[in-house]
Amino acid sequence: MESHLASSSDTYAAAWTPLVYDGLIWSMFLPLGGVGRMRDRALARMGPVGGRRILELGCGTGALTRRLTRQGARVTAVDGSRSMLGRARARAPAATFVHTRLEILPDLGAFDQVLCAFVLHELPTVVRRRVLDAASRMLRPDGRLIILDHAAPSDGAFARAWRGFLSRLEPPSVAECLADGYDRDLQACGYDLVSRESLARGCAQLVMARPGSGATALGSPQR
């Protein structure tokens, strides 16, 4: 839930104030090591970002935006919620902020990396793939797409409980995120998988992909 903006449901977005949102994502991952640890890992996988152009789709309240700008990244952060952006601007005044829904994302230039943290699961398939297509067009040839999002352990009582919890908390599209970790979406949009990492006892995933010919099988071993 890094940002509740992005589908055509503005009422869903409006339901999450910045304070409630920050408290919820903090509390839901606290027993699993904390959301901060997942953000740390995402930033580590992004590598040195000083001077690099980063597009953050669904920036929410700007927790990652702030950390990226503090490391010297040139961040363009997008969200569809004015209240979320207000909080994000206060946290990361050095970033450039764009208020728009992801489904009508404009061309914002060329970027070294595109970051989608806890947002793609909110989008129906057709919108999600439109967003991934747009991200691919804005990535430099050697750029990377980074997705931090929900996952679920493969089996057991805890896995069933977590899936049930997410089904009550999130929109129905979260089931597609849990089903294949966006493999079909990435393949349909011409990305090559670079790596996939399980986080938070299997309740989150960190995916890195690159724009390419689609020749690399998404199920191939991590590089």
Coordinates of N, CA and C in Angstrom, one line a residue:
M1 N 0.8 -1.2 0.0 CA 0.0 0.0 0.0 C 0.9 1.3 0.0
E2 N 2.0 1.3 -0.7 CA 2.8 2.4 -0.7 C 2.1 3.6 -1.2
S3 N 1.0 3.4 -1.9 CA 0.2 4.5 -2.3 C -1.2 4.0 -2.8
H4 N -2.2 4.6 -2.3 CA -3.6 4.2 -2.7 C -4.1 5.2 -3.7
L5 N -3.6 5.1 -4.9 CA -4.0 6.1 -5.9 C -4.6 5.6 -7.0
A6 N -4.4 4.4 -7.5 CA -4.0 4.4 -8.8 C -5.0 3.8 -9.7
S7 N -5.9 3.1 -9.3 CA -7.0 2.6 -10.1 C -7.9 3.7 -10.4
S8 N -9.0 3.3 -11.1 CA -10.0 4.3 -11.4 C -10.8 4.6 -10.2
S9 N -10.6 4.0 -9.1 CA -11.4 4.2 -7.9 C -10.8 5.3 -7.0
D10 N -11.2 6.5 -7.2 CA -10.7 7.6 -6.4 C -11.2 7.6 -5.0
T11 N -12.4 7.0 -4.8 CA -12.9 6.8 -3.5 C -12.1 5.9 -2.6
Y12 N -11.5 4.9 -3.2 CA -10.6 4.0 -2.5 C -9.4 4.8 -2.1
A13 N -8.8 5.6 -3.0 CA -7.7 6.4 -2.6 C -8.0 7.4 -1.5
A14 N -9.1 8.0 -1.6 CA -9.5 9.0 -0.6 C -9.7 8.5 0.8
A15 N -9.9 7.2 0.9 CA -10.2 6.6 2.2 C -8.9 6.5 3.1
W16 N -7.8 6.6 2.5 CA -6.5 6.5 3.3 C -5.9 7.8 3.5
T17 N -6.0 8.3 4.7 CA -5.3 9.5 5.0 C -3.8 9.2 5.2
P18 N -2.9 10.1 5.1 CA -1.5 9.8 5.3 C -1.2 9.2 6.7
L19 N -1.8 9.7 7.7 CA -1.6 9.2 9.1 C -2.0 7.8 9.2
V20 N -3.2 7.5 8.7 CA -3.7 6.1 8.8 C -2.9 5.2 8.0
Y21 N -2.5 5.6 6.8 CA -1.7 4.8 5.9 C -0.4 4.4 6.5
D22 N 0.3 5.5 7.0 CA 1.6 5.2 7.6 C 1.5 4.2 8.8
G23 N 0.5 4.4 9.6 CA 0.3 3.6 10.8 C 0.0 2.2 10.4
L24 N -0.8 2.0 9.3 CA -1.2 0.7 8.9 C -0.1 -0.1 8.3
I25 N 0.6 0.5 7.4 CA 1.7 -0.3 6.8 C 2.8 -0.6 7.8
W26 N 3.0 0.3 8.8 CA 4.0 0.0 9.8 C 3.6 -1.1 10.7
S27 N 2.3 -1.1 11.1 CA 1.8 -2.2 12.0 C 1.7 -3.5 11.3
M28 N 1.3 -3.6 10.0 CA 1.0 -4.9 9.4 C 2.3 -5.7 9.2
F29 N 3.4 -4.9 9.0 CA 4.7 -5.6 8.7 C 5.6 -5.7 10.0
L30 N 5.2 -5.1 11.1 CA 6.0 -5.1 12.3 C 6.4 -6.5 12.7
P31 N 5.4 -7.4 12.8 CA 5.7 -8.8 13.2 C 6.6 -9.5 12.2
L32 N 6.8 -9.0 11.0 CA 7.5 -9.7 10.0 C 8.9 -9.0 9.7
G33 N 9.3 -8.2 10.7 CA 10.6 -7.6 10.5 C 10.6 -6.1 10.3
G34 N 9.4 -5.6 9.9 CA 9.2 -4.2 9.7 C 9.3 -3.8 8.3
V35 N 8.5 -2.8 7.9 CA 8.5 -2.3 6.6 C 9.8 -1.6 6.3
G36 N 10.5 -1.0 7.3 CA 11.8 -0.3 7.1 C 12.8 -1.3 6.6
R37 N 12.8 -2.5 7.0 CA 13.8 -3.5 6.5 C 13.6 -3.8 5.1
M38 N 12.3 -3.9 4.6 CA 12.0 -4.1 3.2 C 12.5 -3.0 2.4
R39 N 12.2 -1.8 2.9 CA 12.7 -0.6 2.1 C 14.2 -0.5 2.0
D40 N 14.8 -0.9 3.1 CA 16.3 -1.0 3.1 C 16.8 -1.9 2.0
R41 N 16.1 -3.0 1.9 CA 16.6 -4.0 0.9 C 16.4 -3.5 -0.5
A42 N 15.2 -2.9 -0.7 CA 14.9 -2.3 -2.0 C 16.0 -1.3 -2.4
L43 N 16.4 -0.4 -1.5 CA 17.4 0.6 -1.8 C 18.7 -0.1 -2.0
A44 N 19.0 -1.1 -1.3 CA 20.3 -1.8 -1.5 C 20.4 -2.4 -2.9
R45 N 19.3 -3.0 -3.3 CA 19.3 -3.6 -4.7 C 19.3 -2.5 -5.8
M46 N 18.9 -1.3 -5.5 CA 19.0 -0.3 -6.5 C 20.4 0.2 -6.7
G47 N 21.3 -0.1 -5.7 CA 22.7 0.3 -5.8 C 22.9 1.8 -5.6
P48 N 24.1 2.3 -5.9 CA 24.3 3.8 -5.8 C 23.4 4.6 -6.7
V49 N 22.6 5.5 -6.1 CA 21.7 6.3 -6.8 C 22.0 7.8 -7.0
G50 N 23.1 8.2 -6.4 CA 23.5 9.6 -6.5 C 23.6 10.1 -7.9
G51 N 22.9 11.1 -8.2 CA 22.9 11.7 -9.5 C 22.1 11.0 -10.6
R52 N 21.5 9.9 -10.2 CA 20.7 9.1 -11.1 C 19.2 9.6 -11.1
R53 N 18.5 9.4 -12.2 CA 17.1 9.8 -12.3 C 16.3 8.6 -12.0
I54 N 15.4 8.8 -10.9 CA 14.6 7.7 -10.4 C 13.1 8.2 -10.6
L55 N 12.3 7.4 -11.2 CA 10.9 7.6 -11.3 C 10.2 6.7 -10.2
E56 N 9.5 7.3 -9.3 CA 8.8 6.6 -8.3 C 7.3 6.7 -8.5
L57 N 6.7 5.5 -8.9 CA 5.3 5.5 -9.2 C 4.5 5.0 -7.9
G58 N 3.6 5.9 -7.5 CA 2.9 5.6 -6.2 C 3.7 5.9 -5.0
C59 N 4.2 7.1 -4.9 CA 5.1 7.5 -3.8 C 4.5 7.5 -2.5
G60 N 3.2 7.6 -2.4 CA 2.5 7.6 -1.1 C 3.0 8.8 -0.3
T61 N 3.3 8.6 1.0 CA 3.7 9.6 1.9 C 5.2 10.0 1.8
G62 N 5.9 9.4 0.9 CA 7.3 9.8 0.6 C 8.4 9.2 1.4
A63 N 8.1 8.0 2.1 CA 9.1 7.4 2.9 C 10.4 7.0 2.1
L64 N 10.1 6.4 0.9 CA 11.3 6.0 0.1 C 11.8 7.3 -0.7
T65 N 10.9 8.2 -1.0 CA 11.3 9.4 -1.7 C 12.3 10.1 -0.9
R66 N 12.1 10.3 0.3 CA 13.0 11.0 1.2 C 14.4 10.3 1.2
R67 N 14.4 9.0 1.4 CA 15.6 8.3 1.5 C 16.4 8.4 0.2
L68 N 15.7 8.3 -0.9 CA 16.4 8.4 -2.2 C 17.0 9.8 -2.4
T69 N 16.3 10.8 -2.1 CA 16.8 12.2 -2.3 C 18.0 12.4 -1.4
R70 N 18.0 11.9 -0.2 CA 19.1 12.0 0.8 C 20.3 11.3 0.3
Q71 N 20.2 10.3 -0.6 CA 21.3 9.7 -1.2 C 21.7 10.3 -2.5
G72 N 21.1 11.5 -2.8 CA 21.5 12.2 -4.0 C 20.8 11.9 -5.3
A73 N 19.8 11.1 -5.2 CA 19.0 10.7 -6.4 C 18.2 11.9 -6.9
R74 N 17.9 12.0 -8.2 CA 17.0 13.0 -8.8 C 15.7 12.3 -9.0
V75 N 14.8 12.5 -8.0 CA 13.6 11.7 -8.0 C 12.4 12.5 -8.5
T76 N 11.6 11.9 -9.4 CA 10.3 12.3 -9.8 C 9.3 11.4 -9.2
A77 N 8.5 11.9 -8.3 CA 7.6 11.0 -7.6 C 6.1 11.3 -8.0
V78 N 5.4 10.2 -8.3 CA 4.0 10.4 -8.8 C 3.0 9.8 -7.8
D79 N 1.9 10.4 -7.6 CA 0.8 9.9 -6.8 C -0.5 10.5 -7.2
G80 N -1.6 9.8 -7.1 CA -2.9 10.4 -7.4 C -3.6 11.0 -6.2
S81 N -3.0 10.9 -5.0 CA -3.7 11.5 -3.8 C -3.0 12.8 -3.4
R82 N -3.8 13.9 -3.4 CA -3.2 15.2 -3.0 C -2.7 15.1 -1.5
S83 N -3.4 14.5 -0.7 CA -3.0 14.4 0.7 C -1.7 13.6 0.9
M84 N -1.6 12.5 0.2 CA -0.3 11.8 0.2 C 0.8 12.6 -0.3
L85 N 0.6 13.3 -1.4 CA 1.7 14.2 -2.0 C 2.0 15.3 -1.0
G86 N 1.1 15.8 -0.3 CA 1.4 16.9 0.7 C 2.3 16.4 1.7
R87 N 2.1 15.2 2.2 CA 3.0 14.6 3.2 C 4.4 14.3 2.6
A88 N 4.4 13.8 1.4 CA 5.6 13.4 0.7 C 6.5 14.7 0.4
R89 N 5.8 15.8 0.0 CA 6.6 17.0 -0.3 C 7.2 17.5 1.0
A90 N 6.6 17.4 2.1 CA 7.2 17.8 3.4 C 8.4 17.0 3.8
R91 N 8.3 15.7 3.4 CA 9.4 14.8 3.8 C 10.6 14.9 2.8
A92 N 10.3 15.2 1.5 CA 11.3 15.2 0.5 C 11.2 16.4 -0.4
P93 N 11.5 17.6 0.1 CA 11.3 18.8 -0.7 C 12.2 18.9 -1.9
A94 N 13.3 18.1 -2.0 CA 14.2 18.1 -3.1 C 13.6 17.3 -4.3
A95 N 12.6 16.5 -4.1 CA 12.0 15.7 -5.2 C 11.1 16.6 -6.1
T96 N 10.9 16.1 -7.3 CA 9.8 16.7 -8.1 C 8.6 15.8 -8.0
F97 N 7.4 16.4 -7.8 CA 6.2 15.7 -7.6 C 5.2 15.9 -8.7
V98 N 4.5 14.9 -9.1 CA 3.5 14.9 -10.1 C 2.2 14.3 -9.6
H99 N 1.2 15.1 -9.7 CA -0.1 14.6 -9.2 C -0.9 14.1 -10.4
T100 N -1.1 12.8 -10.5 CA -1.8 12.2 -11.6 C -2.1 10.7 -11.3
R101 N -3.2 10.2 -11.9 CA -3.4 8.8 -11.7 C -2.5 8.0 -12.6
L102 N -2.1 6.9 -12.2 CA -1.1 6.1 -13.0 C -1.7 5.7 -14.3
E103 N -3.0 5.5 -14.4 CA -3.6 5.0 -15.6 C -3.6 6.1 -16.8
I104 N -3.3 7.3 -16.4 CA -3.1 8.4 -17.4 C -1.7 9.0 -17.3
L105 N -0.7 8.2 -16.9 CA 0.6 8.6 -16.7 C 1.2 9.3 -17.9
P106 N 1.7 10.5 -17.8 CA 2.3 11.2 -19.0 C 3.7 10.8 -19.2
D107 N 4.3 11.1 -20.3 CA 5.7 10.9 -20.5 C 6.5 11.9 -19.7
L108 N 7.3 11.4 -18.8 CA 8.0 12.3 -17.9 C 9.5 12.4 -18.1
G109 N 10.0 11.8 -19.3 CA 11.4 11.8 -19.6 C 12.0 10.4 -19.5
A110 N 13.3 10.4 -19.5 CA 14.1 9.2 -19.4 C 14.7 9.0 -18.0
F111 N 14.6 7.7 -17.5 CA 15.0 7.4 -16.2 C 15.9 6.2 -16.1
D112 N 16.8 6.3 -15.1 CA 17.7 5.1 -14.9 C 17.0 4.0 -14.2
Q113 N 16.0 4.3 -13.3 CA 15.3 3.3 -12.6 C 13.9 3.7 -12.4
V114 N 12.9 2.8 -12.4 CA 11.5 3.0 -12.0 C 11.2 2.2 -10.8
L115 N 10.7 2.8 -9.8 CA 10.4 2.1 -8.6 C 8.8 2.1 -8.4
C116 N 8.3 0.9 -8.1 CA 6.9 0.7 -7.8 C 6.8 0.0 -6.5
A117 N 6.5 0.7 -5.4 CA 6.5 0.0 -4.1 C 5.0 -0.1 -3.6
F118 N 4.5 -1.3 -3.5 CA 3.2 -1.5 -2.9 C 2.1 -0.7 -3.6
V119 N 2.1 -0.7 -4.9 CA 1.1 0.0 -5.7 C 0.5 -0.8 -6.8
L120 N 1.3 -1.7 -7.5 CA 0.8 -2.4 -8.7 C -0.4 -3.3 -8.3
H121 N -0.4 -3.8 -7.1 CA -1.4 -4.8 -6.7 C -2.8 -4.1 -6.7
E122 N -2.8 -2.8 -6.6 CA -4.1 -2.0 -6.6 C -4.7 -1.9 -8.0
L123 N -4.0 -2.2 -9.0 CA -4.5 -1.9 -10.4 C -5.1 -3.1 -11.0
P124 N -6.2 -3.0 -11.7 CA -6.6 -4.1 -12.6 C -5.7 -4.4 -13.7
T125 N -5.7 -5.6 -14.3 CA -4.7 -6.0 -15.2 C -4.5 -5.0 -16.4
V126 N -5.5 -4.5 -17.0 CA -5.3 -3.7 -18.1 C -4.6 -2.4 -17.8
V127 N -4.9 -1.9 -16.6 CA -4.2 -0.6 -16.1 C -2.8 -0.9 -15.7
R128 N -2.6 -2.0 -15.0 CA -1.3 -2.4 -14.6 C -0.3 -2.6 -15.8
R129 N -0.8 -3.2 -16.8 CA 0.1 -3.4 -18.0 C 0.3 -2.1 -18.7
R130 N -0.7 -1.2 -18.7 CA -0.5 0.1 -19.3 C 0.6 0.9 -18.5
V131 N 0.6 0.8 -17.2 CA 1.6 1.4 -16.4 C 3.0 0.8 -16.7
L132 N 3.1 -0.5 -16.8 CA 4.4 -1.2 -17.1 C 4.9 -0.8 -18.4
D133 N 4.0 -0.7 -19.4 CA 4.4 -0.3 -20.7 C 5.0 1.1 -20.7
A134 N 4.3 2.0 -20.0 CA 4.8 3.4 -19.9 C 6.1 3.5 -19.2
A135 N 6.3 2.7 -18.1 CA 7.6 2.6 -17.4 C 8.7 2.1 -18.4
S136 N 8.4 1.1 -19.2 CA 9.4 0.6 -20.1 C 9.8 1.7 -21.1
R137 N 8.9 2.5 -21.6 CA 9.2 3.5 -22.5 C 10.1 4.6 -21.9
M138 N 9.9 4.8 -20.6 CA 10.7 5.9 -19.9 C 12.0 5.4 -19.3
L139 N 12.2 4.1 -19.3 CA 13.5 3.6 -18.8 C 14.6 3.6 -19.9
R140 N 15.8 4.0 -19.5 CA 16.9 4.0 -20.4 C 17.2 2.5 -20.8
P141 N 17.9 2.3 -21.9 CA 18.1 0.9 -22.4 C 18.7 0.0 -21.3
D142 N 19.6 0.6 -20.4 CA 20.2 -0.2 -19.4 C 19.5 0.0 -18.0
G143 N 18.3 0.5 -18.1 CA 17.6 0.8 -16.8 C 17.0 -0.4 -16.2
R144 N 16.4 -0.2 -15.0 CA 15.8 -1.3 -14.2 C 14.5 -0.8 -13.7
L145 N 13.6 -1.8 -13.7 CA 12.3 -1.7 -13.0 C 12.4 -2.4 -11.7
I146 N 12.0 -1.8 -10.6 CA 12.1 -2.4 -9.2 C 10.6 -2.4 -8.7
I147 N 10.2 -3.6 -8.3 CA 8.8 -3.8 -7.7 C 9.0 -4.3 -6.3
L148 N 8.5 -3.6 -5.4 CA 8.3 -4.1 -4.0 C 6.9 -4.2 -3.7
D149 N 6.4 -5.5 -3.4 CA 4.9 -5.6 -3.3 C 4.6 -6.9 -2.4
H150 N 3.3 -7.1 -2.3 CA 2.8 -8.2 -1.5 C 3.2 -9.5 -2.1
A151 N 3.3 -10.5 -1.3 CA 3.4 -11.9 -1.7 C 2.8 -12.7 -0.6
A152 N 2.8 -14.0 -0.7 CA 2.2 -14.9 0.3 C 3.0 -16.2 0.4
P153 N 3.3 -16.7 1.6 CA 3.9 -18.0 1.7 C 3.1 -19.0 0.9
S154 N 3.8 -20.1 0.5 CA 3.2 -21.0 -0.4 C 2.1 -21.9 0.2
D155 N 2.2 -22.2 1.5 CA 1.2 -23.1 2.1 C 1.2 -22.9 3.6
G156 N 0.3 -23.6 4.3 CA 0.3 -23.6 5.7 C -0.8 -22.6 6.2
A157 N -1.1 -22.7 7.5 CA -2.1 -21.9 8.1 C -1.8 -20.4 8.1
F158 N -0.5 -20.1 8.3 CA -0.1 -18.7 8.2 C -0.3 -18.1 6.8
A159 N 0.0 -18.9 5.8 CA -0.2 -18.4 4.4 C -1.7 -18.2 4.2
R160 N -2.6 -19.1 4.6 CA -4.0 -18.9 4.4 C -4.5 -17.7 5.2
A161 N -4.0 -17.5 6.4 CA -4.4 -16.3 7.2 C -4.0 -15.0 6.5
W162 N -2.7 -15.0 6.0 CA -2.2 -13.8 5.4 C -3.0 -13.4 4.1
R163 N -3.3 -14.5 3.3 CA -4.1 -14.2 2.1 C -5.5 -13.7 2.4
G164 N -6.1 -14.3 3.5 CA -7.4 -13.8 3.9 C -7.3 -12.3 4.4
F165 N -6.3 -12.0 5.1 CA -6.1 -10.6 5.6 C -6.0 -9.7 4.4
L166 N -5.1 -10.0 3.4 CA -5.0 -9.1 2.3 C -6.2 -9.0 1.5
S167 N -7.0 -10.1 1.4 CA -8.2 -10.0 0.6 C -9.2 -9.1 1.2
R168 N -9.2 -8.9 2.5 CA -10.1 -8.0 3.2 C -9.6 -6.5 3.1
L169 N -8.3 -6.4 3.1 CA -7.7 -5.1 3.2 C -7.5 -4.4 1.8
E170 N -7.2 -5.2 0.8 CA -6.8 -4.7 -0.5 C -7.9 -4.9 -1.5
P171 N -7.8 -4.3 -2.7 CA -8.8 -4.5 -3.7 C -8.6 -5.9 -4.3
P172 N -9.6 -6.4 -5.1 CA -9.5 -7.8 -5.6 C -8.3 -8.1 -6.4
S173 N -7.7 -7.1 -7.1 CA -6.5 -7.3 -7.9 C -5.3 -7.8 -7.2
V174 N -5.3 -7.7 -5.8 CA -4.2 -8.2 -5.1 C -4.0 -9.7 -5.3
A175 N -5.1 -10.4 -5.6 CA -5.0 -11.9 -5.9 C -4.1 -12.2 -7.1
E176 N -4.0 -11.3 -8.1 CA -3.2 -11.5 -9.2 C -1.7 -11.3 -8.8
C177 N -1.5 -10.4 -8.0 CA -0.1 -10.2 -7.4 C 0.4 -11.4 -6.7
L178 N -0.5 -12.0 -5.9 CA -0.1 -13.2 -5.1 C 0.0 -14.4 -6.0
A179 N -0.7 -14.5 -7.1 CA -0.7 -15.7 -7.9 C 0.6 -15.9 -8.6
D180 N 1.2 -14.9 -9.2 CA 2.4 -15.2 -10.0 C 3.5 -14.1 -9.9
G181 N 3.3 -13.1 -8.9 CA 4.3 -12.1 -8.7 C 4.6 -11.3 -10.0
Y182 N 3.6 -11.1 -10.8 CA 3.6 -10.2 -12.0 C 4.4 -10.9 -13.1
D183 N 4.7 -12.2 -13.1 CA 5.4 -12.8 -14.2 C 4.7 -12.6 -15.5
R184 N 3.4 -12.8 -15.6 CA 2.7 -12.7 -16.9 C 2.7 -11.2 -17.3
D185 N 2.5 -10.3 -16.4 CA 2.5 -8.9 -16.8 C 3.9 -8.5 -17.3
L186 N 4.9 -8.9 -16.7 CA 6.3 -8.5 -17.2 C 6.5 -9.1 -18.5
Q187 N 6.1 -10.4 -18.7 CA 6.4 -11.0 -20.0 C 5.5 -10.3 -21.1
A188 N 4.3 -10.0 -20.8 CA 3.4 -9.4 -21.8 C 3.9 -8.0 -22.2
C189 N 4.6 -7.3 -21.3 CA 5.1 -6.0 -21.5 C 6.6 -6.0 -22.0
G190 N 7.2 -7.1 -22.2 CA 8.5 -7.2 -22.9 C 9.7 -7.0 -21.9
Y191 N 9.5 -7.3 -20.6 CA 10.6 -7.2 -19.7 C 11.3 -8.5 -19.6
D192 N 12.5 -8.5 -19.2 CA 13.3 -9.6 -18.8 C 13.5 -9.6 -17.3
L193 N 13.2 -10.7 -16.6 CA 13.4 -10.8 -15.2 C 14.9 -10.8 -14.9
V194 N 15.3 -10.0 -13.9 CA 16.7 -9.9 -13.4 C 16.8 -10.7 -12.1
S195 N 15.9 -10.5 -11.2 CA 16.0 -11.2 -9.9 C 14.6 -11.1 -9.2
R196 N 14.4 -12.1 -8.3 CA 13.2 -12.0 -7.5 C 13.7 -12.5 -6.1
E197 N 13.3 -11.8 -5.1 CA 13.7 -12.1 -3.7 C 12.5 -12.1 -2.8
S198 N 12.4 -13.1 -1.9 CA 11.4 -13.1 -0.9 C 11.7 -12.4 0.3
L199 N 10.8 -11.6 0.9 CA 11.1 -10.8 2.1 C 10.0 -11.1 3.1
A200 N 10.2 -10.6 4.3 CA 9.2 -10.6 5.4 C 8.5 -12.0 5.5
R201 N 9.3 -13.0 5.7 CA 8.8 -14.4 5.9 C 7.8 -14.8 4.7
G202 N 8.2 -14.3 3.5 CA 7.4 -14.7 2.3 C 6.2 -13.8 2.1
C203 N 6.0 -12.8 2.9 CA 4.8 -11.9 2.8 C 5.0 -10.7 1.9
A204 N 6.3 -10.6 1.3 CA 6.6 -9.5 0.4 C 7.6 -10.1 -0.6
Q205 N 7.7 -9.4 -1.7 CA 8.7 -9.8 -2.7 C 9.3 -8.5 -3.3
L206 N 10.5 -8.7 -3.7 CA 11.3 -7.7 -4.4 C 11.7 -8.2 -5.8
V207 N 11.2 -7.6 -6.8 CA 11.4 -8.0 -8.2 C 12.2 -6.9 -8.9
M208 N 13.2 -7.4 -9.7 CA 13.9 -6.5 -10.5 C 13.8 -7.0 -12.0
A209 N 13.5 -6.1 -12.9 CA 13.4 -6.5 -14.3 C 14.0 -5.4 -15.2
R210 N 14.3 -5.7 -16.4 CA 14.8 -4.8 -17.3 C 14.0 -4.8 -18.6
P211 N 13.9 -3.7 -19.3 CA 13.2 -3.7 -20.6 C 14.1 -4.5 -21.6
G212 N 13.5 -5.4 -22.4 CA 14.3 -6.2 -23.3 C 13.4 -6.8 -24.4
S213 N 13.9 -7.8 -25.0 CA 13.2 -8.5 -26.1 C 12.2 -9.5 -25.5
G214 N 12.3 -9.8 -24.2 CA 11.4 -10.8 -23.7 C 11.9 -12.2 -23.9
A215 N 13.2 -12.3 -24.4 CA 13.7 -13.6 -24.7 C 14.1 -14.4 -23.4
T216 N 14.4 -13.7 -22.3 CA 14.7 -14.4 -21.1 C 13.5 -14.9 -20.4
A217 N 13.5 -16.2 -20.1 CA 12.3 -16.8 -19.5 C 12.2 -16.3 -18.1
L218 N 11.0 -15.9 -17.7 CA 10.8 -15.4 -16.3 C 11.0 -16.4 -15.2
G219 N 11.0 -17.6 -15.6 CA 11.2 -18.6 -14.5 C 12.6 -19.1 -14.4
S220 N 13.5 -18.4 -15.2 CA 14.9 -18.9 -15.2 C 15.6 -18.5 -13.8
P221 N 16.7 -19.1 -13.5 CA 17.4 -18.8 -12.3 C 17.8 -17.4 -12.2
Q222 N 17.8 -16.9 -10.9 CA 18.2 -15.5 -10.7 C 19.7 -15.3 -11.1
R223 N 19.9 -14.0 -11.6 CA 21.3 -13.6 -11.9 C 21.8 -12.7 -10.9

